[in-house]
């Protein structure tokens, strides 16, 4: 089977977009030693790091840097968002596709606190972003100065690393450290807070040293061959092996290695929500999605496999259900870069603390070619059962209104499974995860760990900057659409072809589903009176359309995809459709309900 | 799993804000710290945190992993009391002026291996070093003599089998970095 890898495709397209702004080699670009302002040094650091776009919002405490951004406009593309939360999520979207740090820049006080949600989101979803906030002058720190917030205090719990710069001379070193920490080992968000005096002060610019040595930080553990041998032994003698593919596979770009292992060892595999798109849907050994709203087989058979191989995933409780009952019969191999994730939730038999790609490359030659036809057939049988009870009725609905799954399937067909899909949070997210049929191997960007409503619209904008040659489609609930609705303004101003589908059920659907199933249909504050979304879009200068009838769905989606520039397609869907199958709260994964 | 007295020992860079990052690991998991001590080590710029807490080994292990994740933490590990040589220091200010009583206090201090740091007509300040139990027992004795103000430090500990700073950061590496 041959699948093209978008990771390599992506790289090429990126270098060509970045090249326009980042043309000269470092050495020639800036003179050997110069005296420049801290603000200019900040901009130069960004350019040195190869940043080509940053998302931000100005204010008093960051104005010196904005003045430099004005001067360096030909080299750094600053995008003015409409709310700092949007800047953070856009940087996340950019980072998730390029696998390089996304950057956002904000002012002190409210500017910085508005970034807390994206920082928390990026920390949970291992996303490298570097956020810069202005701060009151150093001599006013701690005095409740105008727009002063203790940014280090506030962001410590939501960052991988943070630092307050109070002297201009610290800038080059701290920026190099920030970018290095954000994107090495397990990626994550970094916050740099810079007092205003450090932006005005001068420093001697002596060039820029990226990837500095940080002696207390060892991000990439070496592959231990004895562990790999133990893992190979377990896999080679397994009768019912099962592989869990997580976001770490996308982060380490190990999609090819994962597929080789699936094929060579005959291991069926399933993806976590964040790992989706690592394996194309039509791969014969791909069994679907794990977890609460995943596919039936991968949940049910988690309690029957004899060897469980988890790669770059952290056994989130949405995956395991009640963790103490998860796959207790299985020997567990966990390939994971962050040692604190190993044995955190599920006890391992063989712990491989390493980068996924490096570990799999070491493992593959030790794996015997094998098949497990009877075992794979068990998954296929589950798939048939799920198809009869859920998938079929979802896709070929005879209800009056459209259902979310049929919309996603149609979109999938029209985009040949190659688009970058950016769902928001809720039922529509689950429908997108379950029904988009990836043919590419890197095209899924959503907020999983924090589940931040409002993520999708700005994140999709970030994706559009990251991959200008791919279709980027945000799939958004009517509730979520109103959480970052102001970013329509940003998208309109950039004119980038971000396609936004609103799946409008006039409810906070995911919460309503729980109210229906577990709170005796008491719909406590989940029904929405919505605005006319298309009028709003048009007000922002973005074209759009509302469609209610199934018969018009395909044409409407095609028109949206063909439209030059951004577009909002509002689809009115069934109000009270539920996402099934489902692992009810308090149950184990193998107790999944089909209806 | 059984709850025990465990001591976490961590080598760290000496930077602003680190104490906050370290305590967050405990607050997040709703864990109470019994005592905490931070001091510079034999190596300039490197601090050592000694954190005593009562919890299970499984929890201590998770906390240690989480501490190791903090960028400026060089290495953290946990120990049981049997692998530690540890002590705490306590100061006692006993309000006592009766000369006879003062005399008998002096002998109690000597018997307990404590030291008198300062003495006036109104009070005596005594220092004692030892394990928590002993320091607290000594307090009860002193309280019979008069009103006693008491303060005790966090635990300082050296391990018998723990990893040494030199193994973590060889001296030449440090020289070449600074
Ligand atoms: C409404 C809703 C419903 C949800 N339902 C489900 C569901 O049904 N099923 C589901 O799976 N999830 C579901 N989620 C998402 C869930 O909460 C988690 O976000 C998700 O399961 C995490 O997936 P992950 O562990 O693969 O990714 P992450 O949380 O991103 O973890 C990635 C892991 O890979 C490791 N890693 C990083 N880099 C490397 C590397 N180079 N090499 C090796 N390892 C590396 C990291 O250390 C980390 O442990 C839902 C979320 C929402 C909001
Ligand atoms: C910021 C935020 N607030 C609340 C929630 C809880 N929540 C999860 S899904 C959901 C409903 C989403 O509604 P909608 O966007 O209409 O999507 P649907 O579920 O109907 O597809 C809510 C309120 C959340 N995830 N994020």
Coordinates of C-alpha atoms and ligand atoms in Angstrom, one line a residue, chain A residues 404 425-429 450-453 476-481 483 503 505 507-511 528, ligand 2:
Chain A
X404 CA -23.6 15.8 10.9
X425 CA -15.4 21.1 20.3
X426 CA -18.5 19.1 20.6
X427 CA -20.7 16.7 18.7
X428 CA -19.5 18.1 15.3
X429 CA -15.9 17.4 16.4
X450 CA -8.5 21.1 27.0
X451 CA -11.4 20.9 24.6
X452 CA -11.5 24.6 24.1
X453 CA -14.6 25.9 22.3
X476 CA -17.7 24.4 13.9
X477 CA -20.8 24.1 16.1
X478 CA -23.2 27.0 16.4
X479 CA -22.1 27.4 20.0
X480 CA -18.4 27.3 19.3
X481 CA -18.8 29.7 16.3
X483 CA -16.8 31.9 21.1
X503 CA -23.1 22.6 11.8
X505 CA -28.3 22.3 15.7
X507 CA -28.1 23.5 20.8
X508 CA -24.9 23.1 22.8
X509 CA -25.3 19.7 21.4
X510 CA -22.7 17.7 23.3
X511 CA -23.9 19.0 26.6
X528 CA -29.4 28.7 21.8
Ligands
LIG2 C1 -14.8 27.2 26.5 C2 -15.6 26.0 26.8 N1 -16.8 26.2 27.5 C3 -17.6 25.1 27.7 C4 -17.3 23.8 27.2 C5 -18.2 22.6 27.5 N2 -18.7 22.2 26.2 C6 -18.2 21.1 25.5 S1 -19.0 20.8 24.1 C7 -20.1 22.0 24.3 C8 -21.2 22.3 23.3 C9 -20.7 22.8 22.0 O1 -21.8 23.2 21.3 P1 -21.8 23.5 19.8 O2 -20.6 24.4 19.4 O3 -23.1 24.0 19.3 O4 -21.4 22.1 19.2 P2 -22.3 20.8 19.1 O5 -21.9 19.9 20.3 O6 -23.8 21.1 19.1 O7 -21.9 20.1 17.8 C10 -19.8 22.7 25.5 C11 -20.6 23.8 26.1 C12 -16.1 23.8 26.5 N3 -15.6 22.6 26.0 N4 -15.3 24.9 26.2

